[in-house]
Amino acid sequence: MAVAGSPRTLSPIVATVQDWYRSLPLCTKALFSLLTGIFVLQLATGYDTNRICLSTDLVVRHHQVYRLITAPFFHLGPWHLLFNMMTFVHIGSSLERNVGSVQFLHISLLLVVAEGLLYLALELAA
């Protein structure tokens, strides 16, 4: 007799997703979980992403520099999250396996800030 929750009662799809998730490197898995969790909270609370999105005016004139780091963690919809996560997991897991978890986390944080600064620079130059 199979016990609920035992591997024999799991559908092949659930088992495949679990195997895939377990195979992810530590930081990739943590960031994937964090970003997905934030999106679920956004949906559950009805949080308006315009309150946190990257705005040149708010960063430069109102000194809301935190937006450089917070903006990449919010998504406008399920498709936005899905395509970002597909790309992030593919590239991130490969990079993390090559450089290690600590270096990968460092690179990720640098890229988050660099992306925001590049956006601001291009917006101000326009």
Coordinates of C-alpha atoms in Angstrom, one line a residue:
M1 CA 0.0 0.0 0.0
A2 CA 1.4 3.4 -1.0
V3 CA 1.6 6.1 1.7
A4 CA 0.5 9.6 0.7
G5 CA 3.5 11.7 -0.2
S6 CA 5.7 8.7 -0.9
P7 CA 7.6 8.7 -4.2
R8 CA 5.3 6.1 -5.7
T9 CA 2.2 8.4 -5.4
L10 CA 3.9 11.4 -7.0
S11 CA 2.9 12.1 -10.6
P12 CA 5.8 12.0 -13.1
I13 CA 5.6 15.7 -13.6
V14 CA 5.9 16.5 -9.9
A15 CA 8.8 14.1 -9.6
T16 CA 10.5 15.7 -12.6
V17 CA 10.1 19.2 -11.2
Q18 CA 11.4 18.1 -7.8
D19 CA 14.5 16.5 -9.4
W20 CA 15.1 19.6 -11.5
Y21 CA 14.8 21.9 -8.5
R22 CA 17.1 19.7 -6.4
S23 CA 19.7 19.8 -9.1
L24 CA 20.0 23.6 -9.1
P25 CA 23.1 25.1 -7.4
L26 CA 22.5 26.7 -4.0
C27 CA 22.5 30.5 -5.0
T28 CA 20.5 29.9 -8.2
K29 CA 18.0 27.9 -6.2
A30 CA 17.8 30.6 -3.5
L31 CA 17.4 33.5 -6.0
F32 CA 14.8 31.5 -8.0
S33 CA 12.8 30.8 -4.9
L34 CA 13.1 34.4 -3.6
L35 CA 12.0 35.9 -6.9
T36 CA 9.1 33.4 -7.3
G37 CA 8.1 34.0 -3.7
I38 CA 8.1 37.8 -4.1
F39 CA 5.9 37.4 -7.1
V40 CA 3.4 35.2 -5.3
L41 CA 3.3 37.7 -2.5
Q42 CA 2.7 40.5 -5.1
L43 CA -0.3 38.6 -6.4
A44 CA -1.6 37.7 -3.0
T45 CA -1.4 41.3 -1.7
G46 CA -2.2 43.2 -4.9
Y47 CA 1.1 45.1 -4.5
D48 CA 1.5 47.8 -7.2
T49 CA 5.0 47.4 -8.7
N50 CA 5.0 51.1 -9.8
R51 CA 5.7 51.9 -6.1
I52 CA 9.1 50.1 -6.4
C53 CA 10.1 50.2 -10.1
L54 CA 13.2 51.9 -11.3
S55 CA 12.5 55.6 -12.0
T56 CA 15.2 58.0 -13.0
D57 CA 13.3 60.9 -11.5
L58 CA 12.8 59.2 -8.1
V59 CA 16.4 57.9 -7.9
V60 CA 18.1 61.2 -9.0
R61 CA 15.9 63.9 -7.7
H62 CA 14.4 62.2 -4.6
H63 CA 17.5 60.1 -3.8
Q64 CA 15.6 56.8 -3.7
V65 CA 18.7 54.8 -4.5
Y66 CA 17.2 51.6 -3.1
R67 CA 15.3 51.3 -6.3
L68 CA 18.5 50.2 -8.1
I69 CA 18.5 47.0 -6.0
T70 CA 14.8 46.4 -5.4
A71 CA 13.4 46.9 -8.9
P72 CA 14.9 43.7 -10.4
F73 CA 13.1 41.6 -7.8
F74 CA 9.6 42.6 -8.9
H75 CA 7.8 41.4 -12.0
L76 CA 4.9 42.8 -13.9
G77 CA 3.1 39.5 -14.6
P78 CA 3.5 35.8 -14.8
W79 CA 4.9 35.8 -18.3
H80 CA 7.5 38.4 -17.3
L81 CA 8.5 36.2 -14.3
L82 CA 8.5 33.0 -16.4
F83 CA 10.8 34.3 -19.2
N84 CA 13.1 35.9 -16.7
M85 CA 13.3 32.7 -14.6
M86 CA 13.9 30.5 -17.7
T87 CA 16.8 32.7 -18.7
F88 CA 18.1 33.2 -15.2
V89 CA 18.1 29.5 -14.3
H90 CA 19.7 28.4 -17.5
I91 CA 22.5 31.0 -17.4
G92 CA 22.8 31.3 -13.6
S93 CA 23.1 27.6 -12.9
S94 CA 25.8 27.2 -15.5
L95 CA 27.7 30.2 -14.3
E96 CA 27.4 29.2 -10.6
R97 CA 28.8 25.7 -11.3
N98 CA 31.8 27.3 -13.1
V99 CA 32.7 30.1 -10.6
G100 CA 31.2 28.8 -7.3
S101 CA 28.3 30.1 -5.2
V102 CA 30.0 33.0 -3.4
Q103 CA 31.5 34.4 -6.7
F104 CA 28.1 33.9 -8.4
L105 CA 26.3 35.8 -5.7
H106 CA 28.9 38.6 -6.0
I107 CA 28.5 38.8 -9.8
S108 CA 24.7 38.8 -9.5
L109 CA 24.7 41.7 -7.1
L110 CA 27.1 43.6 -9.2
L111 CA 25.0 43.0 -12.3
V112 CA 21.9 44.2 -10.5
V113 CA 23.5 47.5 -9.6
A114 CA 25.2 47.9 -12.9
E115 CA 22.0 47.3 -14.8
G116 CA 20.3 50.0 -12.8
L117 CA 23.1 52.5 -13.2
L118 CA 23.2 51.8 -17.0
Y119 CA 19.5 52.4 -17.2
L120 CA 19.8 55.7 -15.3
A121 CA 22.8 56.8 -17.5
L122 CA 20.9 56.0 -20.7
E123 CA 17.8 57.7 -19.5
L124 CA 19.6 60.8 -18.4
A125 CA 21.6 60.9 -21.7
A126 CA 18.3 60.8 -23.8

